[in-house]
Amino acid sequence: MSAERLRVDLAGRAYDIVVGAGVLAAAGREILKLKRGKRVFIVSDENVARHHLGTLTASLDAEGLSHHSAILPPGEASKSFGVLEQLTGQMLDANVERGDLVVALGGGVIGDLAGFAAGIVKRGLDYVQVPTTLLAQVDSSVGGKTAIDVPQGKNLIGLFHQPCLVLADTAVLDTLPVRELRAGYAEVLKYGLIGDAAFAAWVAGNAAAILGGSGPERTKAIVTSCGMKARVVEADERESGQRALLNLGHTFAHAIEACAGYSGKVLHGEAVAAGCCLAFDLSAQLQLAPAADAVRVREWFAQAGLPTSFADLPELGTSEDDLVEIMRQDKKASGGKLVFVLARGIGRAFVARDVDERAVRELLRRALTRTTAS
Ligand code: NAD
Ligand code: GLY
């Protein structure tokens, strides 16, 4: 196994992110180094378990670590109170103790749910993230946001609970459906659009290699993204300031996902791709960013087969009013004001806390009209 190691340097809770092909088979050795107890509680979903649970359990067995597993149904619906109740019940039935370690083996759904369960069972257990989607490897496994969804909205019940280790095996992405890979690619490109124009251009130029195999380009994309996220989390763990930059495209994306009913009709990363394009359109419309940058951003997402507008998304039956109403409920919104991450150009994102609703409506009207016309 050749791996790269990054550090998330949080006082008293620093942890490593290990990235490389074959990291999963070395999980037992990495977990042993943490010097916790000898028992591990694995949380995974049926798809991931079918492909990768055996490698993980073999590596734990090799180090003399005992393990229980809870294998949950795949999909966003598992981020619910019902499944949380079932999972925490299974953990208690297995007599998990404070010294035991929870291991989240899966995408963002499993990571968010298992991290939350770990945070509340017996007032808090340590946990390891073993992300198996590109989205989870570059975003959700790092930074300690854990949550479930409720009828009032997505991710509204949760905790900040940092993992004590992240193990990102780039080769496990070879079993991931290509649509899911593309959705993760949108988050990689997003990092460049936020703060590093050269990285954005490199990602766009290497899309085929990043999506096509566990070679050095994929590792570089993941390591660079994790490094950027780690620096942001170190500076603003609880999102009182610059962490909000990570939400470029997300005000639009969350509204799109809500209109799609979190149904899998639109994946989170697909909504982020369209959302980033709309955020650059809005930035150009407000004369903050060059119009040419908005055009380039749209080309980059389109080249990777990602949606860049409402016309590329399935019919959502949504209106300008629906979208604005949902945006008002965004977690970043404050005092009824619409908050967006906008950009002064590629790699130059900033948080705009008081965007004029009329400008947003004008943008949405144009974007939705183009859809109707096409
Ligand atoms: P996911 O966890 O639903 O995984 C996508 C699909 O791929 C599932 O069907 C899963 O079973 C399957 N899968 C996962 N890994 C696989 C593999 N290696 N091989 C084959 N199939 C595999 O989706 P996701 O995109 O990883 O995560 C989305 C979730 O992440 C959302 O709930 C979102 O809110 C959350 N999220 C959280 C954060 C955070 O900071 N905590 C950030 C971004 C997103
Ligand atoms: N995914 C955004 C964040 O972790 O803050």
Coordinates of C-alpha atoms and ligand atoms in Angstrom, one line a residue:
M1 CA 0.0 0.0 0.0
S2 CA 1.3 3.5 -0.9
A3 CA -0.5 6.2 1.0
E4 CA -0.4 9.8 1.7
R5 CA -1.1 11.1 5.2
L6 CA -2.7 14.5 6.1
R7 CA -3.4 15.9 9.5
V8 CA -6.5 17.8 10.7
D9 CA -4.9 19.9 13.4
L10 CA -7.7 20.5 16.0
A11 CA -6.5 21.2 19.5
G12 CA -6.8 18.0 21.6
R13 CA -8.7 16.3 18.8
A14 CA -6.2 16.2 15.9
Y15 CA -6.6 13.3 13.5
D16 CA -5.0 11.8 10.3
I17 CA -6.5 11.3 6.9
V18 CA -4.9 8.4 5.1
V19 CA -5.4 8.4 1.3
G20 CA -4.3 5.7 -1.1
A21 CA -5.0 2.5 -3.0
G22 CA -5.2 -0.5 -0.5
V23 CA -5.7 1.6 2.6
L24 CA -8.8 -0.5 3.5
A25 CA -6.8 -3.8 3.8
A26 CA -4.5 -2.0 6.3
A27 CA -7.4 -0.6 8.4
G28 CA -6.7 -3.0 11.3
R29 CA -3.1 -1.8 11.6
E30 CA -4.2 1.8 11.5
I31 CA -6.9 1.3 14.1
L32 CA -4.5 -0.5 16.4
K33 CA -2.2 2.5 16.3
L34 CA -5.0 4.6 17.8
K35 CA -4.5 2.6 21.0
R36 CA -8.2 2.2 21.8
G37 CA -10.0 -0.9 23.0
K38 CA -9.9 -4.2 21.1
R39 CA -13.6 -4.0 20.0
V40 CA -15.0 -2.4 16.9
F41 CA -18.6 -1.7 15.9
I42 CA -18.9 -1.4 12.1
V43 CA -21.8 0.4 10.4
S44 CA -22.2 0.0 6.7
D45 CA -24.9 -0.4 4.0
E46 CA -25.8 -3.4 1.9
N47 CA -24.1 -2.2 -1.3
V48 CA -20.8 -1.3 0.4
A49 CA -20.8 -4.4 2.6
R50 CA -21.2 -6.7 -0.4
H51 CA -18.1 -5.3 -2.0
H52 CA -15.8 -4.2 0.9
L53 CA -16.9 -5.5 4.4
G54 CA -14.8 -8.7 4.0
T55 CA -11.6 -6.7 3.4
L56 CA -12.2 -4.6 6.5
T57 CA -13.1 -7.5 8.8
A58 CA -10.1 -9.6 7.6
S59 CA -7.8 -6.7 8.4
L60 CA -9.4 -6.4 11.9
D61 CA -9.1 -10.2 12.4
A62 CA -5.4 -10.0 11.4
E63 CA -4.8 -7.6 14.3
G64 CA -6.8 -9.4 16.9
L65 CA -9.6 -6.8 16.9
S66 CA -13.1 -8.2 17.5
H67 CA -16.1 -6.8 15.6
H68 CA -19.8 -6.5 15.3
S69 CA -21.5 -5.1 12.2
A70 CA -24.8 -3.3 11.5
I71 CA -25.7 -3.4 7.8
L72 CA -28.3 -0.9 6.9
P73 CA -30.4 -0.3 3.8
P74 CA -28.6 2.0 1.3
G75 CA -29.9 5.5 0.5
E76 CA -30.7 8.8 2.1
A77 CA -33.8 7.4 3.8
S78 CA -31.5 5.7 6.3
K79 CA -30.6 9.1 7.7
S80 CA -33.8 9.1 9.8
F81 CA -34.9 8.9 13.5
G82 CA -36.2 5.4 12.8
V83 CA -32.9 4.0 11.5
L84 CA -31.0 5.9 14.2
E85 CA -33.1 4.2 16.8
Q86 CA -32.6 0.8 15.3
L87 CA -28.8 1.4 15.0
T88 CA -28.3 2.7 18.5
G89 CA -30.4 -0.2 19.8
Q90 CA -28.0 -2.7 17.9
M91 CA -25.0 -0.9 19.4
L92 CA -26.4 -1.2 23.0
D93 CA -27.4 -4.8 22.4
A94 CA -23.8 -5.5 21.4
N95 CA -22.8 -3.9 24.7
V96 CA -20.6 -1.2 23.2
E97 CA -18.4 0.4 25.8
R98 CA -16.7 3.8 25.9
G99 CA -13.4 2.4 24.8
D100 CA -14.8 0.7 21.7
L101 CA -14.5 2.2 18.3
V102 CA -17.3 2.8 15.8
V103 CA -16.2 2.4 12.1
A104 CA -18.4 4.0 9.4
L105 CA -17.8 2.1 6.2
G106 CA -19.7 3.8 3.5
G107 CA -20.7 7.0 1.7
G108 CA -21.9 10.2 3.3
V109 CA -25.2 8.6 4.4
I110 CA -23.4 6.0 6.6
G111 CA -20.8 8.5 7.7
D112 CA -23.3 11.1 8.8
L113 CA -25.6 8.5 10.5
A114 CA -22.8 6.4 12.2
G115 CA -21.0 9.6 13.3
F116 CA -24.2 10.9 14.9
A117 CA -24.9 7.5 16.6
A118 CA -21.3 7.4 17.9
G119 CA -21.7 11.0 19.2
I120 CA -24.8 10.1 21.3
V121 CA -24.4 6.5 22.5
K122 CA -23.1 6.4 26.1
R123 CA -22.5 10.2 25.7
G124 CA -20.0 9.7 23.0
L125 CA -17.8 7.1 21.4
D126 CA -14.8 7.6 19.2
Y127 CA -15.3 6.7 15.5
V128 CA -13.3 6.2 12.3
Q129 CA -14.5 7.3 8.9
V130 CA -13.9 4.8 6.1
P131 CA -15.5 6.7 3.2
T132 CA -16.3 4.6 0.1
T133 CA -17.7 7.3 -2.3
L134 CA -15.7 10.1 -3.9
L135 CA -18.0 12.6 -2.3
A136 CA -17.4 11.1 1.2
Q137 CA -13.6 10.9 0.6
V138 CA -13.3 14.6 -0.3
D139 CA -16.0 16.1 1.9
S140 CA -18.3 14.4 4.3
S141 CA -15.8 12.2 6.1
V142 CA -13.7 15.2 7.1
G143 CA -14.8 17.9 9.5
G144 CA -17.1 16.2 12.0
K145 CA -20.5 17.2 10.7
T146 CA -23.0 14.4 11.5
A147 CA -26.7 14.5 11.1
I148 CA -30.0 12.9 10.2
D149 CA -32.9 14.3 8.1
V150 CA -36.3 15.2 9.5
P151 CA -39.5 16.3 7.7
Q152 CA -38.6 19.9 8.3
G153 CA -35.4 19.5 6.3
K154 CA -32.1 17.8 5.6
N155 CA -29.3 17.4 8.2
L156 CA -31.3 19.4 10.8
I157 CA -30.7 17.1 13.7
G158 CA -27.1 16.4 14.4
L159 CA -23.8 17.1 16.1
F160 CA -20.3 18.3 15.4
H161 CA -18.4 15.1 16.3
Q162 CA -14.9 14.8 14.8
P163 CA -13.7 11.3 13.8
C164 CA -10.4 10.1 15.2
L165 CA -9.1 8.8 11.9
V166 CA -10.2 8.9 8.2
L167 CA -9.1 6.0 5.9
A168 CA -9.8 6.8 2.2
D169 CA -9.0 3.9 0.0
T170 CA -9.0 5.2 -3.6
A171 CA -9.4 1.7 -5.0
V172 CA -12.8 1.1 -3.4
L173 CA -14.1 3.8 -5.8
D174 CA -13.7 1.2 -8.6
T175 CA -17.0 -0.4 -7.5
L176 CA -18.9 2.9 -7.3
P177 CA -21.5 3.5 -10.0
V178 CA -20.2 6.2 -12.5
R179 CA -23.1 8.5 -11.7
E180 CA -22.0 8.6 -8.0
L181 CA -18.4 9.1 -9.1
R182 CA -19.4 12.1 -11.2
A183 CA -21.4 13.5 -8.2
G184 CA -18.2 13.4 -6.1
Y185 CA -16.2 15.0 -8.9
A186 CA -18.5 18.0 -8.6
E187 CA -17.3 18.5 -5.0
V188 CA -13.7 18.2 -6.1
L189 CA -14.1 20.9 -8.7
K190 CA -16.0 23.0 -6.2
Y191 CA -12.8 23.2 -4.0
G192 CA -10.9 24.8 -6.9
L193 CA -13.7 27.2 -7.7
I194 CA -13.7 28.3 -4.0
G195 CA -10.1 29.0 -3.5
D196 CA -7.6 27.7 -6.0
A197 CA -8.0 28.5 -9.7
A198 CA -5.0 26.5 -10.7
F199 CA -6.4 23.4 -9.0
A200 CA -9.8 24.0 -10.7
A201 CA -8.1 24.0 -14.1
W202 CA -6.1 20.9 -13.3
V203 CA -9.2 19.0 -12.1
A204 CA -11.0 20.0 -15.3
G205 CA -8.1 18.9 -17.4
N206 CA -7.8 15.6 -15.7
A207 CA -11.5 14.7 -15.4
A208 CA -11.1 11.4 -17.3
A209 CA -8.2 10.2 -15.2
I210 CA -9.9 11.2 -11.9
L211 CA -13.2 9.4 -12.9
G212 CA -11.5 6.5 -14.7
G213 CA -9.3 4.7 -12.2
S214 CA -7.4 4.7 -9.0
G215 CA -4.3 6.3 -10.5
P216 CA -2.2 9.2 -9.2
E217 CA -4.6 11.9 -10.5
R218 CA -7.4 10.5 -8.4
T219 CA -5.2 10.4 -5.3
K220 CA -4.0 14.0 -6.0
A221 CA -7.6 15.2 -6.4
I222 CA -8.6 13.6 -3.1
V223 CA -5.5 14.7 -1.2
T224 CA -5.7 18.3 -2.4
S225 CA -9.4 18.5 -1.6
C226 CA -9.0 17.0 1.9
G227 CA -6.1 19.3 2.5
M228 CA -8.2 22.3 1.6
K229 CA -11.1 21.1 3.8
A230 CA -8.8 20.4 6.7
R231 CA -7.4 23.9 6.7
V232 CA -10.9 25.4 6.6
V233 CA -12.1 23.1 9.4
E234 CA -9.1 24.0 11.5
A235 CA -9.8 27.7 11.1
D236 CA -13.6 27.5 11.7
E237 CA -14.7 24.1 13.1
R238 CA -18.3 25.2 13.9
E239 CA -19.0 27.3 10.8
S240 CA -19.1 30.7 12.3
G241 CA -17.3 32.2 9.4
Q242 CA -15.2 30.8 6.5
R243 CA -16.4 27.2 6.7
A244 CA -19.5 28.5 5.0
L245 CA -17.4 28.9 1.8
L246 CA -17.5 25.1 1.4
N247 CA -21.2 25.6 0.6
L248 CA -20.5 27.2 -2.8
G249 CA -23.5 26.3 -4.9
H250 CA -25.3 24.8 -2.0
T251 CA -28.0 27.4 -1.5
F252 CA -29.3 26.6 -5.0
A253 CA -28.4 22.9 -4.6
H254 CA -30.4 22.4 -1.4
A255 CA -33.4 24.0 -3.0
I256 CA -33.1 21.7 -6.0
E257 CA -32.7 18.7 -3.8
A258 CA -35.7 19.7 -1.7
C259 CA -37.9 20.1 -4.8
A260 CA -36.7 16.7 -6.0
G261 CA -37.9 15.3 -2.6
Y262 CA -34.4 13.9 -1.7
S263 CA -35.5 11.1 -3.9
G264 CA -32.3 10.1 -5.7
K265 CA -33.8 11.8 -8.8
V266 CA -31.0 14.3 -8.3
L267 CA -27.9 13.4 -6.4
H268 CA -26.3 15.9 -4.0
G269 CA -23.2 16.3 -6.2
E270 CA -25.4 16.8 -9.3
A271 CA -27.3 19.6 -7.5
V272 CA -24.0 21.1 -6.4
A273 CA -22.8 21.2 -10.0
A274 CA -25.9 23.0 -11.2
G275 CA -25.8 25.1 -8.0
C276 CA -22.2 26.2 -8.7
C277 CA -23.1 27.2 -12.2
L278 CA -26.0 29.3 -10.9
A279 CA -23.8 30.9 -8.2
F280 CA -21.3 32.0 -10.9
D281 CA -24.2 33.2 -13.1
L282 CA -25.5 35.3 -10.1
S283 CA -21.9 36.6 -9.4
A284 CA -21.6 37.6 -13.1
Q285 CA -25.1 39.1 -13.1
L286 CA -24.2 41.2 -10.1
Q287 CA -21.0 42.2 -11.9
L288 CA -18.8 40.7 -9.2
A289 CA -17.2 38.1 -11.5
P290 CA -16.3 38.1 -15.2
A291 CA -19.1 36.6 -17.3
A292 CA -16.3 34.5 -19.0
D293 CA -15.7 32.7 -15.7
A294 CA -19.3 31.7 -15.4
V295 CA -19.1 30.3 -19.0
R296 CA -15.9 28.3 -18.2
V297 CA -17.4 26.9 -15.0
R298 CA -20.4 25.6 -16.9
E299 CA -18.2 24.1 -19.6
W300 CA -16.1 22.3 -16.9
F301 CA -19.1 20.6 -15.2
A302 CA -20.7 19.8 -18.6
Q303 CA -17.5 18.1 -19.8
A304 CA -17.7 15.7 -16.9
G305 CA -21.3 14.9 -17.7
L306 CA -22.8 16.9 -14.9
P307 CA -26.0 19.0 -15.0
T308 CA -25.3 22.7 -15.3
S309 CA -28.8 24.1 -15.4
F310 CA -32.5 23.3 -14.7
A311 CA -32.8 22.0 -18.3
D312 CA -30.3 19.2 -17.5
L313 CA -32.2 18.1 -14.4
P314 CA -35.3 15.8 -14.4
E315 CA -38.6 17.7 -14.4
L316 CA -39.0 19.1 -10.9
G317 CA -42.3 20.9 -11.4
T318 CA -40.8 23.8 -9.4
S319 CA -41.4 27.5 -9.5
E320 CA -39.3 30.6 -8.7
D321 CA -41.5 31.1 -5.6
D322 CA -40.9 27.5 -4.4
L323 CA -37.1 27.9 -4.8
V324 CA -36.9 31.2 -3.0
E325 CA -39.1 30.0 -0.1
I326 CA -36.7 27.0 0.4
M327 CA -33.7 29.2 0.2
R328 CA -35.0 31.4 3.0
Q329 CA -34.9 28.3 5.2
D330 CA -31.3 27.5 4.4
K331 CA -29.2 26.9 7.5
K332 CA -26.9 29.9 6.5
A333 CA -29.9 32.2 6.3
S334 CA -30.0 34.8 9.0
G335 CA -32.7 37.4 9.9
G336 CA -34.7 36.4 6.8
K337 CA -31.9 37.4 4.5
L338 CA -30.7 35.2 1.6
V339 CA -27.1 34.1 2.1
F340 CA -25.1 32.8 -0.9
V341 CA -21.5 31.9 -1.5
L342 CA -20.6 34.1 -4.5
A343 CA -17.3 34.6 -6.4
R344 CA -15.2 37.5 -7.6
G345 CA -13.9 34.9 -10.2
I346 CA -12.7 31.3 -10.3
G347 CA -10.9 30.5 -7.1
R348 CA -12.2 33.7 -5.3
A349 CA -15.4 32.8 -3.4
F350 CA -16.8 34.8 -0.6
V351 CA -19.9 34.7 1.6
A352 CA -22.6 37.3 0.6
R353 CA -24.9 37.7 3.6
D354 CA -27.5 40.1 2.1
V355 CA -28.2 39.2 -1.5
D356 CA -31.0 41.2 -3.0
E357 CA -33.9 38.8 -3.5
R358 CA -34.9 40.6 -6.7
A359 CA -31.6 39.6 -8.3
V360 CA -32.0 36.0 -7.3
R361 CA -35.6 36.0 -8.7
E362 CA -34.4 37.5 -11.9
L363 CA -31.7 34.8 -12.3
L364 CA -34.2 32.0 -11.4
R365 CA -36.8 33.4 -13.8
R366 CA -34.2 33.3 -16.7
A367 CA -32.9 29.8 -15.7
L368 CA -36.4 28.3 -15.4
T369 CA -37.7 30.0 -18.6
R370 CA -34.8 28.5 -20.6
T371 CA -35.9 25.1 -19.2
T372 CA -39.5 25.6 -20.3
A373 CA -38.4 26.8 -23.7
S374 CA -36.1 23.9 -24.4
Ligands
NAD1 P1 -24.4 7.5 -0.2 O1 -23.8 7.3 1.0 O2 -25.9 7.4 -0.3 O3 -23.8 6.6 -1.3 C1 -24.2 6.6 -2.6 C2 -24.6 5.2 -3.1 O4 -23.4 4.5 -3.4 C3 -25.3 4.3 -2.1 O5 -26.2 3.5 -2.8 C4 -24.2 3.4 -1.6 O6 -24.7 2.2 -1.1 C5 -23.3 3.2 -2.8 N1 -21.9 3.0 -2.5 C6 -21.1 3.7 -1.6 N2 -19.9 3.3 -1.7 C7 -19.8 2.3 -2.7 C8 -18.8 1.6 -3.3 N3 -17.5 1.8 -3.0 N4 -19.1 0.7 -4.3 C9 -20.4 0.5 -4.6 N5 -21.4 1.2 -4.1 C10 -21.1 2.1 -3.2 O7 -24.1 9.0 -0.9 P2 -22.9 10.0 -0.8 O8 -23.0 10.8 -2.0 O9 -21.6 9.4 -0.4 O10 -23.3 10.9 0.5 C11 -24.5 11.7 0.5 C12 -24.8 12.1 1.9 O11 -23.6 12.8 2.4 C13 -26.0 13.1 2.0 O12 -26.8 12.6 3.1 C14 -25.3 14.4 2.4 O13 -26.2 15.2 3.2 C15 -24.1 13.9 3.1 N6 -23.0 14.9 3.2 C16 -22.5 15.2 4.4 C17 -21.5 16.1 4.5 C18 -20.8 16.4 5.8 O14 -20.0 17.3 5.9 N7 -21.1 15.6 6.8 C19 -21.0 16.7 3.3 C20 -21.5 16.4 2.1 C21 -22.6 15.5 2.1
GLY2 N1 -19.7 20.0 3.6 C1 -19.6 21.3 4.1 C2 -18.9 21.3 5.4 O1 -18.4 20.2 5.9 O2 -18.8 22.3 6.1

